[in-house]
C-alpha positions as protocol buffer text, in pm:
chain_id: "A"
residue {
  index: 1
  type: MET
  ca { x: -5380 y: 16120 z: -3557 }
}
residue {
  index: 2
  type: GLY
  ca { x: -5191 y: 16200 z: -3880 }
}
residue {
  index: 3
  type: TYR
  ca { x: -4990 y: 16475 z: -3709 }
}
residue {
  index: 4
  type: ARG
  ca { x: -4871 y: 16240 z: -3434 }
}
residue {
  index: 5
  type: ARG
  ca { x: -4759 y: 15983 z: -3690 }
}
residue {
  index: 6
  type: LEU
  ca { x: -4566 y: 16249 z: -3879 }
}
residue {
  index: 7
  type: VAL
  ca { x: -4392 y: 16367 z: -3561 }
}
residue {
  index: 8
  type: CYS
  ca { x: -4308 y: 16007 z: -3462 }
}
residue {
  index: 9
  type: HIS
  ca { x: -4177 y: 15937 z: -3812 }
}
residue {
  index: 10
  type: ILE
  ca { x: -3956 y: 16247 z: -3802 }
}
residue {
  index: 11
  type: ILE
  ca { x: -3820 y: 16160 z: -3458 }
}
residue {
  index: 12
  type: LEU
  ca { x: -3743 y: 15802 z: -3559 }
}
residue {
  index: 13
  type: SER
  ca { x: -3576 y: 15920 z: -3880 }
}
residue {
  index: 14
  type: MET
  ca { x: -3360 y: 16165 z: -3687 }
}
residue {
  index: 15
  type: LYS
  ca { x: -3270 y: 15891 z: -3439 }
}
residue {
  index: 16
  type: ARG
  ca { x: -3152 y: 15670 z: -3726 }
}
residue {
  index: 17
  type: ILE
  ca { x: -2945 y: 15954 z: -3871 }
}
residue {
  index: 18
  type: TYR
  ca { x: -2795 y: 16105 z: -3557 }
}
residue {
  index: 19
  type: GLY
  ca { x: -2825 y: 15820 z: -3307 }
}
residue {
  index: 20
  type: HIS
  ca { x: -2894 y: 15866 z: -2939 }
}
residue {
  index: 21
  type: SER
  ca { x: -2747 y: 16216 z: -2927 }
}
residue {
  index: 22
  type: PHE
  ca { x: -3054 y: 16345 z: -3110 }
}
residue {
  index: 23
  type: LEU
  ca { x: -3291 y: 16185 z: -2859 }
}
residue {
  index: 24
  type: ILE
  ca { x: -3091 y: 16333 z: -2572 }
}
residue {
  index: 25
  type: ALA
  ca { x: -3112 y: 16675 z: -2733 }
}
residue {
  index: 26
  type: VAL
  ca { x: -3489 y: 16639 z: -2781 }
}
residue {
  index: 27
  type: ALA
  ca { x: -3533 y: 16521 z: -2424 }
}
residue {
  index: 28
  type: ALA
  ca { x: -3328 y: 16813 z: -2295 }
}
residue {
  index: 29
  type: ALA
  ca { x: -3539 y: 17053 z: -2498 }
}
residue {
  index: 30
  type: ALA
  ca { x: -3861 y: 16898 z: -2366 }
}
residue {
  index: 31
  type: LEU
  ca { x: -3741 y: 16916 z: -2007 }
}
residue {
  index: 32
  type: SER
  ca { x: -3640 y: 17278 z: -2044 }
}
residue {
  index: 33
  type: ALA
  ca { x: -4002 y: 17384 z: -2064 }
}
residue {
  index: 34
  type: CYS
  ca { x: -4056 y: 17254 z: -1710 }
}
residue {
  index: 35
  type: ASN
  ca { x: -3753 y: 17417 z: -1548 }
}
residue {
  index: 36
  type: SER
  ca { x: -3747 y: 17765 z: -1399 }
}
residue {
  index: 37
  type: ASP
  ca { x: -3379 y: 17848 z: -1468 }
}
residue {
  index: 38
  type: ASN
  ca { x: -3463 y: 17937 z: -1830 }
}
residue {
  index: 39
  type: GLY
  ca { x: -3276 y: 17635 z: -1962 }
}
residue {
  index: 40
  type: LYS
  ca { x: -2926 y: 17725 z: -1847 }
}
residue {
  index: 41
  type: GLN
  ca { x: -2859 y: 17382 z: -1698 }
}
residue {
  index: 42
  type: GLU
  ca { x: -2994 y: 17202 z: -2003 }
}
residue {
  index: 43
  type: ALA
  ca { x: -2792 y: 17423 z: -2235 }
}
residue {
  index: 44
  type: GLU
  ca { x: -2478 y: 17351 z: -2031 }
}
residue {
  index: 45
  type: ALA
  ca { x: -2556 y: 16978 z: -2046 }
}
residue {
  index: 46
  type: LEU
  ca { x: -2588 y: 16996 z: -2426 }
}
residue {
  index: 47
  type: LEU
  ca { x: -2261 y: 17187 z: -2445 }
}
residue {
  index: 48
  type: GLU
  ca { x: -2088 y: 16921 z: -2235 }
}
residue {
  index: 49
  type: GLN
  ca { x: -2233 y: 16650 z: -2458 }
}
residue {
  index: 50
  type: ALA
  ca { x: -2114 y: 16830 z: -2771 }
}
residue {
  index: 51
  type: SER
  ca { x: -1771 y: 16875 z: -2617 }
}
residue {
  index: 52
  type: GLY
  ca { x: -1750 y: 16503 z: -2538 }
}
residue {
  index: 53
  type: LEU
  ca { x: -1852 y: 16410 z: -2891 }
}
residue {
  index: 54
  type: PHE
  ca { x: -1590 y: 16647 z: -3031 }
}
residue {
  index: 55
  type: GLU
  ca { x: -1321 y: 16486 z: -2815 }
}
residue {
  index: 56
  type: GLN
  ca { x: -1431 y: 16145 z: -2945 }
}
residue {
  index: 57
  type: GLY
  ca { x: -1392 y: 16271 z: -3303 }
}
residue {
  index: 58
  type: GLN
  ca { x: -1766 y: 16279 z: -3380 }
}
residue {
  index: 59
  type: CYS
  ca { x: -1759 y: 16631 z: -3519 }
}
residue {
  index: 60
  type: ASP
  ca { x: -2082 y: 16615 z: -3719 }
}
residue {
  index: 61
  type: LYS
  ca { x: -2286 y: 16503 z: -3418 }
}
residue {
  index: 62
  type: ALA
  ca { x: -2123 y: 16766 z: -3197 }
}
residue {
  index: 63
  type: ARG
  ca { x: -2199 y: 17035 z: -3455 }
}
residue {
  index: 64
  type: HIS
  ca { x: -2563 y: 16919 z: -3473 }
}
residue {
  index: 65
  type: ILE
  ca { x: -2601 y: 16941 z: -3096 }
}
residue {
  index: 66
  type: ILE
  ca { x: -2453 y: 17291 z: -3094 }
}
residue {
  index: 67
  type: ASP
  ca { x: -2699 y: 17393 z: -3365 }
}
residue {
  index: 68
  type: SER
  ca { x: -2978 y: 17248 z: -3151 }
}
residue {
  index: 69
  type: LEU
  ca { x: -2851 y: 17436 z: -2847 }
}
residue {
  index: 70
  type: ARG
  ca { x: -2842 y: 17764 z: -3040 }
}
residue {
  index: 71
  type: THR
  ca { x: -3200 y: 17729 z: -3163 }
}
residue {
  index: 72
  type: THR
  ca { x: -3351 y: 17582 z: -2846 }
}
residue {
  index: 73
  type: TYR
  ca { x: -3184 y: 17816 z: -2595 }
}
residue {
  index: 74
  type: PRO
  ca { x: -3131 y: 18150 z: -2769 }
}
residue {
  index: 75
  type: HIS
  ca { x: -3150 y: 18341 z: -2439 }
}
residue {
  index: 76
  type: VAL
  ca { x: -2864 y: 18156 z: -2262 }
}
residue {
  index: 77
  type: ILE
  ca { x: -2596 y: 18389 z: -2394 }
}
residue {
  index: 78
  type: GLU
  ca { x: -2293 y: 18275 z: -2191 }
}
residue {
  index: 79
  type: THR
  ca { x: -2344 y: 17911 z: -2285 }
}
residue {
  index: 80
  type: ARG
  ca { x: -2392 y: 18009 z: -2648 }
}
residue {
  index: 81
  type: LYS
  ca { x: -2062 y: 18198 z: -2640 }
}
residue {
  index: 82
  type: LYS
  ca { x: -1888 y: 17885 z: -2512 }
}
residue {
  index: 83
  type: ALA
  ca { x: -2066 y: 17684 z: -2779 }
}
residue {
  index: 84
  type: LEU
  ca { x: -1940 y: 17924 z: -3045 }
}
residue {
  index: 85
  type: VAL
  ca { x: -1581 y: 17862 z: -2936 }
}
residue {
  index: 86
  type: LEU
  ca { x: -1640 y: 17486 z: -2957 }
}
residue {
  index: 87
  type: TYR
  ca { x: -1813 y: 17527 z: -3294 }
}
residue {
  index: 88
  type: GLN
  ca { x: -1511 y: 17713 z: -3429 }
}
residue {
  index: 89
  type: SER
  ca { x: -1281 y: 17439 z: -3300 }
}
residue {
  index: 90
  type: ILE
  ca { x: -1494 y: 17178 z: -3475 }
}
residue {
  index: 91
  type: ALA
  ca { x: -1494 y: 17376 z: -3800 }
}
residue {
  index: 92
  type: LEU
  ca { x: -1117 y: 17423 z: -3775 }
}
residue {
  index: 93
  type: LYS
  ca { x: -1052 y: 17052 z: -3718 }
}
residue {
  index: 94
  type: GLN
  ca { x: -1274 y: 16955 z: -4011 }
}
residue {
  index: 95
  type: ALA
  ca { x: -1113 y: 17214 z: -4239 }
}
residue {
  index: 96
  type: GLN
  ca { x: -763 y: 17098 z: -4143 }
}
residue {
  index: 97
  type: THR
  ca { x: -858 y: 16736 z: -4214 }
}
residue {
  index: 98
  type: GLU
  ca { x: -1005 y: 16830 z: -4552 }
}
residue {
  index: 99
  type: LEU
  ca { x: -696 y: 17036 z: -4632 }
}
residue {
  index: 100
  type: ALA
  ca { x: -465 y: 16744 z: -4554 }
}
residue {
  index: 101
  type: VAL
  ca { x: -664 y: 16512 z: -4782 }
}
residue {
  index: 102
  type: THR
  ca { x: -676 y: 16771 z: -5059 }
}
residue {
  index: 103
  type: ASP
  ca { x: -301 y: 16826 z: -5026 }
}
residue {
  index: 104
  type: ILE
  ca { x: -232 y: 16455 z: -5078 }
}
residue {
  index: 105
  type: LEU
  ca { x: -465 y: 16440 z: -5378 }
}
residue {
  index: 106
  type: LEU
  ca { x: -309 y: 16755 z: -5523 }
}
residue {
  index: 107
  type: GLN
  ca { x: 43 y: 16615 z: -5494 }
}
residue {
  index: 108
  type: GLN
  ca { x: -69 y: 16295 z: -5666 }
}
residue {
  index: 109
  type: ALA
  ca { x: -241 y: 16488 z: -5945 }
}
residue {
  index: 110
  type: GLU
  ca { x: 64 y: 16710 z: -6001 }
}
residue {
  index: 111
  type: ALA
  ca { x: 295 y: 16408 z: -6017 }
}
residue {
  index: 112
  type: GLU
  ca { x: 67 y: 16228 z: -6261 }
}
residue {
  index: 113
  type: TYR
  ca { x: 34 y: 16542 z: -6475 }
}
residue {
  index: 114
  type: ALA
  ca { x: 411 y: 16595 z: -6480 }
}
residue {
  index: 115
  type: ALA
  ca { x: 470 y: 16232 z: -6576 }
}
residue {
  index: 116
  type: TRP
  ca { x: 230 y: 16248 z: -6871 }
}
residue {
  index: 117
  type: GLU
  ca { x: 362 y: 16584 z: -6984 }
}
residue {
  index: 118
  type: GLY
  ca { x: 717 y: 16450 z: -6963 }
}
residue {
  index: 119
  type: LYS
  ca { x: 625 y: 16152 z: -7178 }
}
residue {
  index: 120
  type: LEU
  ca { x: 471 y: 16376 z: -7440 }
}
residue {
  index: 121
  type: GLU
  ca { x: 763 y: 16622 z: -7449 }
}
residue {
  index: 122
  type: ALA
  ca { x: 1023 y: 16343 z: -7456 }
}
residue {
  index: 123
  type: GLY
  ca { x: 856 y: 16190 z: -7758 }
}
residue {
  index: 124
  type: LYS
  ca { x: 777 y: 15864 z: -7581 }
}
residue {
  index: 125
  type: VAL
  ca { x: 425 y: 15875 z: -7720 }
}
residue {
  index: 126
  type: THR
  ca { x: 359 y: 15728 z: -8060 }
}
residue {
  index: 127
  type: PRO
  ca { x: 169 y: 15932 z: -8318 }
}
residue {
  index: 128
  type: GLU
  ca { x: -124 y: 15691 z: -8282 }
}
residue {
  index: 129
  type: THR
  ca { x: -151 y: 15749 z: -7907 }
}
residue {
  index: 130
  type: GLU
  ca { x: -58 y: 16117 z: -7907 }
}
residue {
  index: 131
  type: ARG
  ca { x: -419 y: 16232 z: -7930 }
}
residue {
  index: 132
  type: GLU
  ca { x: -514 y: 16016 z: -7632 }
}
residue {
  index: 133
  type: ALA
  ca { x: -213 y: 16145 z: -7439 }
}
residue {
  index: 134
  type: VAL
  ca { x: -316 y: 16506 z: -7501 }
}
residue {
  index: 135
  type: ARG
  ca { x: -667 y: 16426 z: -7377 }
}
residue {
  index: 136
  type: GLU
  ca { x: -525 y: 16264 z: -7065 }
}
residue {
  index: 137
  type: ILE
  ca { x: -297 y: 16561 z: -7000 }
}
residue {
  index: 138
  type: THR
  ca { x: -593 y: 16798 z: -7039 }
}
residue {
  index: 139
  type: ARG
  ca { x: -801 y: 16588 z: -6799 }
}
residue {
  index: 140
  type: LEU
  ca { x: -519 y: 16580 z: -6546 }
}
residue {
  index: 141
  type: ARG
  ca { x: -464 y: 16956 z: -6578 }
}
residue {
  index: 142
  type: LEU
  ca { x: -834 y: 17018 z: -6503 }
}
residue {
  index: 143
  type: ARG
  ca { x: -820 y: 16787 z: -6202 }
}
residue {
  index: 144
  type: ARG
  ca { x: -501 y: 16951 z: -6075 }
}
residue {
  index: 145
  type: ASP
  ca { x: -644 y: 17301 z: -6116 }
}
residue {
  index: 146
  type: SER
  ca { x: -966 y: 17201 z: -5941 }
}
residue {
  index: 147
  type: LEU
  ca { x: -770 y: 17057 z: -5649 }
}
residue {
  index: 148
  type: ARG
  ca { x: -560 y: 17376 z: -5630 }
}
residue {
  index: 149
  type: ILE
  ca { x: -877 y: 17582 z: -5601 }
}
residue {
  index: 150
  type: GLN
  ca { x: -1007 y: 17349 z: -5329 }
}
residue {
  index: 151
  type: PHE
  ca { x: -675 y: 17371 z: -5146 }
}
residue {
  index: 152
  type: ASP
  ca { x: -668 y: 17751 z: -5162 }
}
residue {
  index: 153
  type: THR
  ca { x: -1030 y: 17775 z: -5047 }
}
residue {
  index: 154
  type: GLN
  ca { x: -972 y: 17546 z: -4751 }
}
residue {
  index: 155
  type: ALA
  ca { x: -654 y: 17730 z: -4654 }
}
residue {
  index: 156
  type: ALA
  ca { x: -846 y: 18059 z: -4663 }
}
residue {
  index: 157
  type: LYS
  ca { x: -1119 y: 17904 z: -4447 }
}
residue {
  index: 158
  type: ILE
  ca { x: -859 y: 17798 z: -4189 }
}
residue {
  index: 159
  type: ARG
  ca { x: -704 y: 18147 z: -4186 }
}
residue {
  index: 160
  type: TYR
  ca { x: -1052 y: 18296 z: -4137 }
}
residue {
  index: 161
  type: ILE
  ca { x: -1131 y: 18063 z: -3846 }
}
residue {
  index: 162
  type: HIS
  ca { x: -796 y: 18145 z: -3682 }
}
residue {
  index: 163
  type: ARG
  ca { x: -870 y: 18516 z: -3719 }
}
residue {
  index: 164
  type: ARG
  ca { x: -1218 y: 18474 z: -3567 }
}
residue {
  index: 165
  type: GLN
  ca { x: -1075 y: 18274 z: -3276 }
}
residue {
  index: 166
  type: LYS
  ca { x: -836 y: 18560 z: -3194 }
}
residue {
  index: 167
  type: GLU
  ca { x: -1125 y: 18807 z: -3169 }
}
């Protein structure tokens, strides 16, 4: 009885996290055991569902369904190849979105850093507040450098995905 409760608890938790798409994926996996076509139709149905979620902008749910498809139907190679193309499109869209946000934050950080540095160099900071200004400039420099690293990493990720899509 304890095992059944655990399974029910896990299924209900996953439903809360991923919504109805998780239950559909579980149902498709359960039905695949009864079908004689080795799950090709169910895998195609999951791929269509993931594609629809991607078009609706629900990238995380689409990615989860693709992961489920890959683990549940490892032998349906053609469908998995199509799923890989969709997975790469999802990863590319997410990376581009993250890059755009990081770019905005980086521009803001650079402007703020330049403003503080300009104040300090122009002598607009009093000797009493100079120490605090130097601390603020150091903090802003660290933030700017961190955002630059994020930006470069995300740009490299996008280049990598583009290269993989060409293959």
